[in-house]
Amino acid sequence: MPSPERKISRRLLLASSAAAVAVPAAISSSAPALAAGRTRRAASLKLDSSTYLELDAAFLGTQTAHYSRIKKLADGSFVLFYQSAQYAWNVLSTTSPDLKQWAQPKVLFASRKILDGADDRCYATADGCVLDNGDLLVVSSFRANRGFSSNMLEDGLMLRRSTDNGRTWGPEQVIYVGANWEPFIHQTDTGEVQVYFTHIAPKVATQGTTGSTGVAIIRSHDRGRSWTPDVRQSPWAADRVAQQYTSTTDDGVKKFTDQMPSALQIGSNGRIALAMESHLANGNYMISLTHTTNNWPDKLGIDQSGPADRQNNLFLGAGPYLARFPSGESVLAYNQGSRQWIRVGDADARQFGAAETFLPGTGYWGAIELAGPRRLVTTMANVRSGGNKIMIGVLDLVS
């Protein structure tokens, strides 16, 4: 009898980035910069091969680990989040003092029966953030296994908090209700906590349209204890900040893209860069960037493309993740051709150099995180028929 994890249907993903593995073959490491006339920065990254490791399936407690995320904690240690199946089931975490020795993983978000046993609540695509006071927040999408998007009350975003560097966790807290995917949690220099996510519920609820996405945001001014807007009912609309028109259905319904967001503060007074994957009408997944100079003051309408400051469909790729060194270099990681590719960019995260690959395995949905002033840790699942591993590598910034 197959495990419950294997019962989760791919169709339930709507337009999520799961299909990113089907993107055409990987671009060369000698690929040009984004546009003619832009030169690659002198700074580059180099893998410290002595630190590279893989956590195997036996240690991870699942044959199908995916969606790894690493965060550096307030005490200098690290936490790793991952999910136990490709699309959703449980989210687990483990901690390490040095990126080498890892504690026994524990289930952080556990699937369970709902609706009097008629369905299962499952969790996926978790992301974390260390706040200015040292608290660690993690946000995960949750949904009804069978009833995803047909029962919006059973879909949403769940938050948990740790005040002791991931050793123990507080209770679950619902912070958004409605079908969604791929949250990213971020704190600005003003203390505002932001959760960006793939926003699909309003189109489903009001126009019956699947496969249309965008990026929305909810905000907290009390370190994650309350959220604005507080979305609990139809049309399940948060504050839409980015979406790109792709096509119109035969019924005249406009469809949009932009999903799997990653935000990066690039300056004071609300200057933020946002990287997204864009799933085009021709089937390609592309990396797009958008910027704000004052913390996304405008809410897009349900059929409005925006914002104005955009760089659309820059190159093939999916699942982007942003970071920035204290010296100013931005870094963009993403998937293409089942490899993780990384580009070093300018301080504004607008211009990026050539793509390079460092992790040896193949998979998808990776992430990056600063490990020191000139060190970056990168992670991704190494998808294998004998059981997935999670790759962890440390990159040094060199000039």
mmCIF file of C-alpha atoms in Angstrom:
data_model
loop_
_atom_site.group_PDB
_atom_site.id
_atom_site.type_symbol
_atom_site.label_atom_id
_atom_site.label_comp_id
_atom_site.label_asym_id
_atom_site.label_seq_id
_atom_site.Cartn_x
_atom_site.Cartn_y
_atom_site.Cartn_z
ATOM 1 C CA MET A 1 0.000 0.000 0.000
ATOM 2 C CA PRO A 2 1.501 3.357 -0.977
ATOM 3 C CA SER A 3 2.321 5.819 1.766
ATOM 4 C CA PRO A 4 -0.013 8.834 2.214
ATOM 5 C CA GLU A 5 2.710 11.067 0.776
ATOM 6 C CA ARG A 6 2.452 9.381 -2.626
ATOM 7 C CA LYS A 7 -1.297 10.030 -2.820
ATOM 8 C CA ILE A 8 -0.872 13.761 -3.299
ATOM 9 C CA SER A 9 -1.832 14.536 -6.867
ATOM 10 C CA ARG A 10 0.268 16.765 -9.083
ATOM 11 C CA ARG A 11 -2.895 18.413 -10.403
ATOM 12 C CA LEU A 12 -3.447 19.978 -6.989
ATOM 13 C CA LEU A 13 -0.480 22.234 -7.530
ATOM 14 C CA LEU A 14 -2.393 24.435 -9.992
ATOM 15 C CA ALA A 15 0.330 26.642 -11.485
ATOM 16 C CA SER A 16 2.999 26.143 -8.866
ATOM 17 C CA SER A 17 6.632 25.740 -9.803
ATOM 18 C CA ALA A 18 6.632 21.955 -9.609
ATOM 19 C CA ALA A 19 7.027 21.703 -13.381
ATOM 20 C CA ALA A 20 10.296 23.576 -13.216
ATOM 21 C CA VAL A 21 12.165 20.312 -13.642
ATOM 22 C CA ALA A 22 10.933 20.204 -17.233
ATOM 23 C CA VAL A 23 12.670 23.450 -18.182
ATOM 24 C CA PRO A 24 15.049 23.027 -21.144
ATOM 25 C CA ALA A 25 18.709 22.123 -20.696
ATOM 26 C CA ALA A 26 20.926 24.178 -18.438
ATOM 27 C CA ILE A 27 22.613 27.313 -19.667
ATOM 28 C CA SER A 28 26.390 27.336 -19.889
ATOM 29 C CA SER A 29 28.496 28.665 -17.059
ATOM 30 C CA SER A 30 29.941 31.022 -19.629
ATOM 31 C CA ALA A 31 26.514 32.561 -20.331
ATOM 32 C CA PRO A 32 26.535 36.303 -20.989
ATOM 33 C CA ALA A 33 25.266 38.942 -18.609
ATOM 34 C CA LEU A 34 21.592 39.845 -18.768
ATOM 35 C CA ALA A 35 21.868 42.321 -21.621
ATOM 36 C CA ALA A 36 24.402 43.556 -24.102
ATOM 37 C CA GLY A 37 26.722 46.140 -22.668
ATOM 38 C CA ARG A 38 26.530 44.876 -19.098
ATOM 39 C CA THR A 39 29.774 43.430 -17.894
ATOM 40 C CA ARG A 40 30.275 40.826 -15.243
ATOM 41 C CA ARG A 41 31.387 42.139 -11.883
ATOM 42 C CA ALA A 42 34.883 41.389 -10.642
ATOM 43 C CA ALA A 43 33.488 39.580 -7.599
ATOM 44 C CA SER A 44 32.807 35.865 -7.942
ATOM 45 C CA LEU A 45 32.053 32.825 -5.803
ATOM 46 C CA LYS A 46 34.161 29.738 -5.107
ATOM 47 C CA LEU A 47 33.012 26.499 -3.500
ATOM 48 C CA ASP A 48 34.901 25.480 -0.359
ATOM 49 C CA SER A 49 35.057 21.780 -1.203
ATOM 50 C CA SER A 50 36.205 20.891 2.308
ATOM 51 C CA THR A 51 32.832 21.917 3.730
ATOM 52 C CA TYR A 52 30.560 20.243 1.186
ATOM 53 C CA LEU A 53 28.260 17.525 2.511
ATOM 54 C CA GLU A 54 25.056 15.665 1.752
ATOM 55 C CA LEU A 55 22.472 14.596 4.312
ATOM 56 C CA ASP A 56 21.122 11.218 3.217
ATOM 57 C CA ALA A 57 17.608 9.835 3.229
ATOM 58 C CA ALA A 58 18.179 7.682 6.295
ATOM 59 C CA PHE A 59 19.184 10.714 8.339
ATOM 60 C CA LEU A 60 16.434 12.919 6.902
ATOM 61 C CA GLY A 61 13.735 10.354 7.710
ATOM 62 C CA THR A 62 12.214 10.386 4.221
ATOM 63 C CA GLN A 63 13.110 9.078 0.771
ATOM 64 C CA THR A 64 11.627 12.178 -0.867
ATOM 65 C CA ALA A 65 13.106 15.229 0.870
ATOM 66 C CA HIS A 66 12.603 18.478 -1.043
ATOM 67 C CA TYR A 67 12.539 22.260 -0.702
ATOM 68 C CA SER A 68 15.488 22.786 1.620
ATOM 69 C CA ARG A 69 16.014 26.167 3.289
ATOM 70 C CA ILE A 70 18.887 27.139 5.612
ATOM 71 C CA LYS A 71 18.869 30.130 7.965
ATOM 72 C CA LYS A 72 21.647 31.461 10.183
ATOM 73 C CA LEU A 73 20.403 31.906 13.744
ATOM 74 C CA ALA A 74 21.053 34.648 16.275
ATOM 75 C CA ASP A 75 23.647 32.555 18.151
ATOM 76 C CA GLY A 76 25.615 31.802 14.972
ATOM 77 C CA SER A 77 24.235 28.299 14.496
ATOM 78 C CA PHE A 78 22.035 27.193 11.583
ATOM 79 C CA VAL A 79 18.618 25.672 11.006
ATOM 80 C CA LEU A 80 17.551 23.598 7.999
ATOM 81 C CA PHE A 81 13.924 23.202 6.909
ATOM 82 C CA TYR A 82 12.699 20.693 4.330
ATOM 83 C CA GLN A 83 9.524 18.861 3.366
ATOM 84 C CA SER A 84 9.041 15.102 3.370
ATOM 85 C CA ALA A 85 7.539 14.751 -0.109
ATOM 86 C CA GLN A 86 7.865 16.477 -3.451
ATOM 87 C CA TYR A 87 4.630 18.403 -3.236
ATOM 88 C CA ALA A 88 3.490 18.346 0.396
ATOM 89 C CA TRP A 89 3.029 16.323 3.537
ATOM 90 C CA ASN A 90 5.211 17.180 6.570
ATOM 91 C CA VAL A 91 7.819 19.891 7.180
ATOM 92 C CA LEU A 92 10.875 18.963 9.264
ATOM 93 C CA SER A 93 13.758 20.885 10.788
ATOM 94 C CA THR A 94 17.247 20.204 12.092
ATOM 95 C CA THR A 95 19.929 22.459 13.584
ATOM 96 C CA SER A 96 23.700 22.620 13.323
ATOM 97 C CA PRO A 97 26.402 24.618 15.115
ATOM 98 C CA ASP A 98 28.758 24.577 12.105
ATOM 99 C CA LEU A 99 26.996 23.295 8.933
ATOM 100 C CA LYS A 100 28.755 19.951 9.476
ATOM 101 C CA GLN A 101 27.133 18.233 12.450
ATOM 102 C CA TRP A 102 23.334 18.157 12.361
ATOM 103 C CA ALA A 103 20.870 17.241 15.112
ATOM 104 C CA GLN A 104 18.273 14.537 14.611
ATOM 105 C CA PRO A 105 15.475 16.060 12.489
ATOM 106 C CA LYS A 106 12.107 16.758 14.069
ATOM 107 C CA VAL A 107 8.701 17.223 12.478
ATOM 108 C CA LEU A 108 7.792 20.907 12.647
ATOM 109 C CA PHE A 109 4.482 20.861 10.759
ATOM 110 C CA ALA A 110 2.770 17.457 10.931
ATOM 111 C CA SER A 111 0.005 16.358 8.565
ATOM 112 C CA ARG A 112 -3.217 15.288 10.229
ATOM 113 C CA LYS A 113 -6.792 14.277 9.558
ATOM 114 C CA ILE A 114 -9.371 17.046 9.053
ATOM 115 C CA LEU A 115 -13.068 17.299 8.199
ATOM 116 C CA ASP A 116 -13.966 14.345 10.438
ATOM 117 C CA GLY A 117 -11.382 12.185 8.729
ATOM 118 C CA ALA A 118 -12.551 12.903 5.179
ATOM 119 C CA ASP A 119 -9.313 14.630 4.207
ATOM 120 C CA ASP A 120 -5.780 15.369 5.385
ATOM 121 C CA ARG A 121 -4.129 18.683 6.131
ATOM 122 C CA CYS A 122 -0.631 18.710 4.670
ATOM 123 C CA TYR A 123 2.208 21.243 4.698
ATOM 124 C CA ALA A 124 4.815 22.373 2.195
ATOM 125 C CA THR A 125 7.162 25.112 0.956
ATOM 126 C CA ALA A 126 8.297 26.419 4.329
ATOM 127 C CA ASP A 127 10.600 29.433 4.683
ATOM 128 C CA GLY A 128 12.176 31.023 7.759
ATOM 129 C CA CYS A 129 13.405 34.379 9.029
ATOM 130 C CA VAL A 130 15.480 35.428 12.043
ATOM 131 C CA LEU A 131 14.063 38.649 13.486
ATOM 132 C CA ASP A 132 15.858 41.630 14.967
ATOM 133 C CA ASN A 133 15.144 40.346 18.501
ATOM 134 C CA GLY A 134 16.528 36.876 17.718
ATOM 135 C CA ASP A 135 13.172 35.118 17.342
ATOM 136 C CA LEU A 136 13.004 32.564 14.543
ATOM 137 C CA LEU A 137 9.797 32.502 12.492
ATOM 138 C CA VAL A 138 8.885 29.828 9.962
ATOM 139 C CA VAL A 139 5.898 30.012 7.617
ATOM 140 C CA SER A 140 4.486 27.064 5.679
ATOM 141 C CA SER A 141 1.650 26.666 3.198
ATOM 142 C CA PHE A 142 -1.031 24.262 4.380
ATOM 143 C CA ARG A 143 -3.925 22.768 2.471
ATOM 144 C CA ALA A 144 -6.497 20.047 2.310
ATOM 145 C CA ASN A 145 -4.945 17.156 0.407
ATOM 146 C CA ARG A 146 -8.006 16.313 -1.682
ATOM 147 C CA GLY A 147 -9.825 19.605 -1.395
ATOM 148 C CA PHE A 148 -7.112 22.065 -2.369
ATOM 149 C CA SER A 149 -8.701 25.198 -3.929
ATOM 150 C CA SER A 150 -12.212 23.717 -3.650
ATOM 151 C CA ASN A 151 -12.283 24.322 0.117
ATOM 152 C CA MET A 152 -10.456 27.589 0.713
ATOM 153 C CA LEU A 153 -11.132 27.487 4.454
ATOM 154 C CA GLU A 154 -8.788 24.505 4.700
ATOM 155 C CA ASP A 155 -5.942 26.239 2.825
ATOM 156 C CA GLY A 156 -3.667 28.959 4.128
ATOM 157 C CA LEU A 157 -0.383 29.995 5.690
ATOM 158 C CA MET A 158 0.768 28.696 9.083
ATOM 159 C CA LEU A 159 3.414 30.296 11.299
ATOM 160 C CA ARG A 160 5.450 28.939 14.199
ATOM 161 C CA ARG A 161 7.916 30.788 16.413
ATOM 162 C CA SER A 162 11.046 29.731 18.275
ATOM 163 C CA THR A 163 12.661 31.928 20.915
ATOM 164 C CA ASP A 164 15.579 29.573 21.577
ATOM 165 C CA ASN A 165 17.244 29.191 18.175
ATOM 166 C CA GLY A 166 15.036 26.401 16.897
ATOM 167 C CA ARG A 167 15.299 24.031 19.867
ATOM 168 C CA THR A 168 11.621 24.392 20.837
ATOM 169 C CA TRP A 169 8.635 25.869 19.032
ATOM 170 C CA GLY A 170 5.450 27.674 19.938
ATOM 171 C CA PRO A 171 1.980 26.689 18.690
ATOM 172 C CA GLU A 172 0.760 26.942 15.120
ATOM 173 C CA GLN A 173 -0.747 30.304 14.110
ATOM 174 C CA VAL A 174 -2.876 30.761 10.979
ATOM 175 C CA ILE A 175 -1.869 34.048 9.349
ATOM 176 C CA TYR A 176 -3.717 33.789 6.014
ATOM 177 C CA VAL A 177 -6.651 31.712 4.741
ATOM 178 C CA GLY A 178 -6.976 30.734 1.083
ATOM 179 C CA ALA A 179 -5.185 28.616 -1.513
ATOM 180 C CA ASN A 180 -1.560 29.667 -1.942
ATOM 181 C CA TRP A 181 1.960 28.372 -2.388
ATOM 182 C CA GLU A 182 5.611 29.207 -1.741
ATOM 183 C CA PRO A 183 5.712 31.809 1.067
ATOM 184 C CA PHE A 184 8.846 33.863 1.661
ATOM 185 C CA ILE A 185 9.312 35.667 4.982
ATOM 186 C CA HIS A 186 11.388 38.824 5.326
ATOM 187 C CA GLN A 187 11.968 41.601 7.878
ATOM 188 C CA THR A 188 12.776 45.160 6.812
ATOM 189 C CA ASP A 189 15.095 47.570 8.609
ATOM 190 C CA THR A 190 12.031 49.277 10.142
ATOM 191 C CA GLY A 191 11.059 46.020 11.872
ATOM 192 C CA GLU A 192 8.117 45.236 9.598
ATOM 193 C CA VAL A 193 7.782 41.503 8.965
ATOM 194 C CA GLN A 194 6.553 40.605 5.486
ATOM 195 C CA VAL A 195 5.310 37.345 4.043
ATOM 196 C CA TYR A 196 5.258 37.213 0.247
ATOM 197 C CA PHE A 197 3.543 34.263 -1.418
ATOM 198 C CA THR A 198 2.164 32.864 -4.655
ATOM 199 C CA HIS A 199 -1.361 34.294 -4.718
ATOM 200 C CA ILE A 200 -3.894 32.111 -6.520
ATOM 201 C CA ALA A 201 -7.057 32.142 -4.401
ATOM 202 C CA PRO A 202 -8.867 35.283 -5.689
ATOM 203 C CA LYS A 203 -8.808 34.192 -9.338
ATOM 204 C CA VAL A 204 -10.064 30.740 -8.388
ATOM 205 C CA ALA A 205 -12.787 32.115 -6.134
ATOM 206 C CA THR A 206 -14.129 34.916 -8.317
ATOM 207 C CA GLN A 207 -13.424 33.732 -11.867
ATOM 208 C CA GLY A 208 -13.014 29.970 -11.557
ATOM 209 C CA THR A 209 -9.614 30.202 -13.203
ATOM 210 C CA THR A 210 -6.764 27.887 -12.294
ATOM 211 C CA GLY A 211 -3.244 28.355 -13.552
ATOM 212 C CA SER A 212 -3.216 32.098 -12.890
ATOM 213 C CA THR A 213 -0.771 33.380 -10.291
ATOM 214 C CA GLY A 214 0.716 36.552 -8.872
ATOM 215 C CA VAL A 215 2.637 37.652 -5.800
ATOM 216 C CA ALA A 216 0.889 39.090 -2.756
ATOM 217 C CA ILE A 217 2.040 40.291 0.638
ATOM 218 C CA ILE A 218 0.793 40.417 4.214
ATOM 219 C CA ARG A 219 2.583 42.504 6.846
ATOM 220 C CA SER A 220 3.135 42.485 10.583
ATOM 221 C CA HIS A 221 4.244 45.383 12.788
ATOM 222 C CA ASP A 222 4.470 43.341 15.996
ATOM 223 C CA ARG A 223 7.011 40.685 14.974
ATOM 224 C CA GLY A 224 4.455 38.312 13.521
ATOM 225 C CA ARG A 225 1.730 38.301 16.142
ATOM 226 C CA SER A 226 -0.874 40.054 13.991
ATOM 227 C CA TRP A 227 -1.103 40.597 10.237
ATOM 228 C CA THR A 228 -2.499 43.100 7.731
ATOM 229 C CA PRO A 229 -4.591 42.397 5.779
ATOM 230 C CA ASP A 230 -6.090 39.711 8.000
ATOM 231 C CA VAL A 231 -7.557 37.503 5.288
ATOM 232 C CA ARG A 232 -10.140 34.976 6.503
ATOM 233 C CA GLN A 233 -12.929 34.997 3.906
ATOM 234 C CA SER A 234 -13.753 35.251 0.198
ATOM 235 C CA PRO A 235 -12.329 36.562 -2.112
ATOM 236 C CA TRP A 236 -9.207 35.624 -0.096
ATOM 237 C CA ALA A 237 -7.340 38.704 -1.357
ATOM 238 C CA ALA A 238 -4.076 39.853 0.202
ATOM 239 C CA ASP A 239 -2.195 42.910 -1.113
ATOM 240 C CA ARG A 240 -1.163 42.024 -4.659
ATOM 241 C CA VAL A 241 2.276 43.522 -5.477
ATOM 242 C CA ALA A 242 3.410 41.794 -8.698
ATOM 243 C CA GLN A 243 1.894 39.978 -11.637
ATOM 244 C CA GLN A 244 2.528 39.704 -15.374
ATOM 245 C CA TYR A 245 -0.159 39.115 -18.018
ATOM 246 C CA THR A 246 0.228 35.875 -19.985
ATOM 247 C CA SER A 247 -2.990 35.065 -21.876
ATOM 248 C CA THR A 248 -6.769 35.318 -22.053
ATOM 249 C CA THR A 249 -9.044 32.282 -21.890
ATOM 250 C CA ASP A 250 -11.790 31.556 -24.413
ATOM 251 C CA ASP A 251 -14.201 32.908 -21.810
ATOM 252 C CA GLY A 252 -12.379 36.232 -21.734
ATOM 253 C CA VAL A 253 -10.659 35.716 -18.374
ATOM 254 C CA LYS A 254 -7.174 37.213 -18.143
ATOM 255 C CA LYS A 255 -4.446 34.982 -16.764
ATOM 256 C CA PHE A 256 -1.272 36.138 -15.047
ATOM 257 C CA THR A 257 2.019 34.829 -13.714
ATOM 258 C CA ASP A 258 4.728 35.637 -11.139
ATOM 259 C CA GLN A 259 5.251 33.174 -8.329
ATOM 260 C CA MET A 260 7.738 31.732 -5.856
ATOM 261 C CA PRO A 261 8.925 35.180 -4.655
ATOM 262 C CA SER A 262 12.156 36.032 -2.835
ATOM 263 C CA ALA A 263 12.600 39.542 -1.424
ATOM 264 C CA LEU A 264 15.786 41.452 -0.619
ATOM 265 C CA GLN A 265 16.149 44.839 1.044
ATOM 266 C CA ILE A 266 18.596 46.862 -1.031
ATOM 267 C CA GLY A 267 18.421 50.190 0.791
ATOM 268 C CA SER A 268 16.655 52.235 3.429
ATOM 269 C CA ASN A 269 13.221 53.846 3.116
ATOM 270 C CA GLY A 270 11.613 50.733 1.688
ATOM 271 C CA ARG A 271 13.907 49.905 -1.232
ATOM 272 C CA ILE A 272 13.244 46.227 -1.935
ATOM 273 C CA ALA A 273 14.040 43.899 -4.824
ATOM 274 C CA LEU A 274 11.801 40.940 -5.591
ATOM 275 C CA ALA A 275 12.828 37.934 -7.683
ATOM 276 C CA MET A 276 10.140 35.631 -9.079
ATOM 277 C CA GLU A 277 9.658 32.812 -11.523
ATOM 278 C CA SER A 278 7.301 33.611 -14.395
ATOM 279 C CA HIS A 279 5.467 30.752 -16.104
ATOM 280 C CA LEU A 280 4.780 31.958 -19.633
ATOM 281 C CA ALA A 281 1.999 30.912 -21.995
ATOM 282 C CA ASN A 282 4.537 29.007 -24.114
ATOM 283 C CA GLY A 283 5.363 26.814 -21.114
ATOM 284 C CA ASN A 284 8.762 28.304 -20.313
ATOM 285 C CA TYR A 285 9.741 29.248 -16.785
ATOM 286 C CA MET A 286 11.685 32.526 -16.676
ATOM 287 C CA ILE A 287 13.252 34.651 -13.955
ATOM 288 C CA SER A 288 11.753 38.118 -13.514
ATOM 289 C CA LEU A 289 12.721 40.953 -11.163
ATOM 290 C CA THR A 290 10.748 43.868 -9.807
ATOM 291 C CA HIS A 291 11.668 46.734 -7.481
ATOM 292 C CA THR A 292 10.073 49.248 -5.165
ATOM 293 C CA THR A 293 11.603 52.384 -3.673
ATOM 294 C CA ASN A 294 9.017 52.775 -0.909
ATOM 295 C CA ASN A 295 7.834 49.347 0.272
ATOM 296 C CA TRP A 296 5.091 48.519 -2.216
ATOM 297 C CA PRO A 297 2.638 51.349 -1.546
ATOM 298 C CA ASP A 298 0.203 50.373 -4.313
ATOM 299 C CA LYS A 299 -2.070 47.336 -4.494
ATOM 300 C CA LEU A 300 -2.559 45.848 -7.943
ATOM 301 C CA GLY A 301 -6.050 45.053 -9.143
ATOM 302 C CA ILE A 302 -7.004 41.486 -9.925
ATOM 303 C CA ASP A 303 -6.462 42.086 -13.661
ATOM 304 C CA GLN A 304 -3.657 44.638 -13.439
ATOM 305 C CA SER A 305 -0.066 43.955 -14.479
ATOM 306 C CA GLY A 306 2.658 45.574 -12.454
ATOM 307 C CA PRO A 307 4.434 47.172 -10.820
ATOM 308 C CA ALA A 308 5.963 49.559 -13.360
ATOM 309 C CA ASP A 309 9.554 48.915 -12.284
ATOM 310 C CA ARG A 310 10.020 45.423 -13.713
ATOM 311 C CA GLN A 311 12.561 43.337 -15.620
ATOM 312 C CA ASN A 312 10.469 40.636 -17.248
ATOM 313 C CA ASN A 313 11.610 37.175 -18.318
ATOM 314 C CA LEU A 314 15.343 37.808 -18.134
ATOM 315 C CA PHE A 315 16.486 34.231 -18.639
ATOM 316 C CA LEU A 316 15.261 30.653 -18.331
ATOM 317 C CA GLY A 317 14.918 29.558 -14.719
ATOM 318 C CA ALA A 318 12.640 28.818 -11.803
ATOM 319 C CA GLY A 319 12.632 28.949 -8.008
ATOM 320 C CA PRO A 320 14.734 32.102 -7.439
ATOM 321 C CA TYR A 321 16.325 33.044 -4.122
ATOM 322 C CA LEU A 322 18.149 36.280 -3.254
ATOM 323 C CA ALA A 323 20.890 37.230 -0.792
ATOM 324 C CA ARG A 324 23.268 40.167 -0.373
ATOM 325 C CA PHE A 325 26.747 40.461 1.114
ATOM 326 C CA PRO A 326 27.530 43.324 3.546
ATOM 327 C CA SER A 327 29.989 44.619 0.940
ATOM 328 C CA GLY A 328 27.038 45.152 -1.431
ATOM 329 C CA GLU A 329 27.161 42.260 -3.906
ATOM 330 C CA SER A 330 23.752 40.711 -4.486
ATOM 331 C CA VAL A 331 23.403 37.017 -5.298
ATOM 332 C CA LEU A 332 20.638 35.298 -7.248
ATOM 333 C CA ALA A 333 20.217 31.515 -7.117
ATOM 334 C CA TYR A 334 17.699 29.591 -9.216
ATOM 335 C CA ASN A 335 17.017 26.279 -10.970
ATOM 336 C CA GLN A 336 17.437 25.524 -14.645
ATOM 337 C CA GLY A 337 17.816 22.153 -16.259
ATOM 338 C CA SER A 338 17.587 20.499 -12.799
ATOM 339 C CA ARG A 339 20.774 22.250 -11.635
ATOM 340 C CA GLN A 340 21.170 25.150 -9.264
ATOM 341 C CA TRP A 341 22.702 28.226 -10.916
ATOM 342 C CA ILE A 342 24.043 31.309 -9.160
ATOM 343 C CA ARG A 343 24.764 34.812 -10.458
ATOM 344 C CA VAL A 344 26.588 37.607 -8.635
ATOM 345 C CA GLY A 345 25.030 41.016 -9.155
ATOM 346 C CA ASP A 346 25.217 44.669 -8.256
ATOM 347 C CA ALA A 347 24.123 46.309 -5.019
ATOM 348 C CA ASP A 348 20.648 47.048 -6.400
ATOM 349 C CA ALA A 349 20.008 43.483 -7.582
ATOM 350 C CA ARG A 350 19.341 44.742 -11.093
ATOM 351 C CA GLN A 351 22.345 43.623 -13.125
ATOM 352 C CA PHE A 352 23.781 40.143 -12.781
ATOM 353 C CA GLY A 353 26.806 38.457 -14.254
ATOM 354 C CA ALA A 354 27.227 35.030 -15.775
ATOM 355 C CA ALA A 355 25.628 31.941 -14.275
ATOM 356 C CA GLU A 356 27.763 29.377 -12.453
ATOM 357 C CA THR A 357 26.874 26.059 -10.865
ATOM 358 C CA PHE A 358 28.488 24.659 -7.714
ATOM 359 C CA LEU A 359 26.338 21.892 -6.236
ATOM 360 C CA PRO A 360 27.122 18.603 -8.038
ATOM 361 C CA GLY A 361 23.710 16.926 -7.898
ATOM 362 C CA THR A 362 20.461 17.457 -9.769
ATOM 363 C CA GLY A 363 17.167 18.544 -8.268
ATOM 364 C CA TYR A 364 15.194 21.732 -7.698
ATOM 365 C CA TRP A 365 13.883 24.287 -5.213
ATOM 366 C CA GLY A 366 17.129 25.338 -3.558
ATOM 367 C CA ALA A 367 18.045 28.383 -1.465
ATOM 368 C CA ILE A 368 20.963 30.515 -0.282
ATOM 369 C CA GLU A 369 21.790 32.267 2.998
ATOM 370 C CA LEU A 370 24.675 34.381 4.285
ATOM 371 C CA ALA A 371 26.966 32.329 6.515
ATOM 372 C CA GLY A 372 29.430 35.178 7.190
ATOM 373 C CA PRO A 373 30.560 38.544 5.796
ATOM 374 C CA ARG A 374 32.051 36.842 2.729
ATOM 375 C CA ARG A 375 30.512 33.363 2.946
ATOM 376 C CA LEU A 376 27.289 32.038 1.465
ATOM 377 C CA VAL A 377 25.679 28.682 2.211
ATOM 378 C CA THR A 378 23.680 27.069 -0.566
ATOM 379 C CA THR A 379 21.385 24.049 -0.422
ATOM 380 C CA MET A 380 19.180 21.952 -2.681
ATOM 381 C CA ALA A 381 17.752 18.455 -2.809
ATOM 382 C CA ASN A 382 19.781 15.928 -4.799
ATOM 383 C CA VAL A 383 16.953 13.888 -6.317
ATOM 384 C CA ARG A 384 17.917 10.216 -6.564
ATOM 385 C CA SER A 385 15.991 7.018 -7.261
ATOM 386 C CA GLY A 386 17.503 5.444 -4.153
ATOM 387 C CA GLY A 387 16.393 8.276 -1.885
ATOM 388 C CA ASN A 388 16.885 12.015 -2.061
ATOM 389 C CA LYS A 389 19.769 13.704 -0.305
ATOM 390 C CA ILE A 390 20.087 17.350 0.701
ATOM 391 C CA MET A 391 23.209 19.053 -0.583
ATOM 392 C CA ILE A 392 24.879 21.760 1.532
ATOM 393 C CA GLY A 393 27.794 23.789 0.212
ATOM 394 C CA VAL A 394 29.649 26.896 1.407
ATOM 395 C CA LEU A 395 30.743 29.498 -1.149
ATOM 396 C CA ASP A 396 33.401 32.126 -0.582
ATOM 397 C CA LEU A 397 33.161 35.587 -2.119
ATOM 398 C CA VAL A 398 36.392 36.310 -3.968
ATOM 399 C CA SER A 399 37.561 39.257 -6.066
#
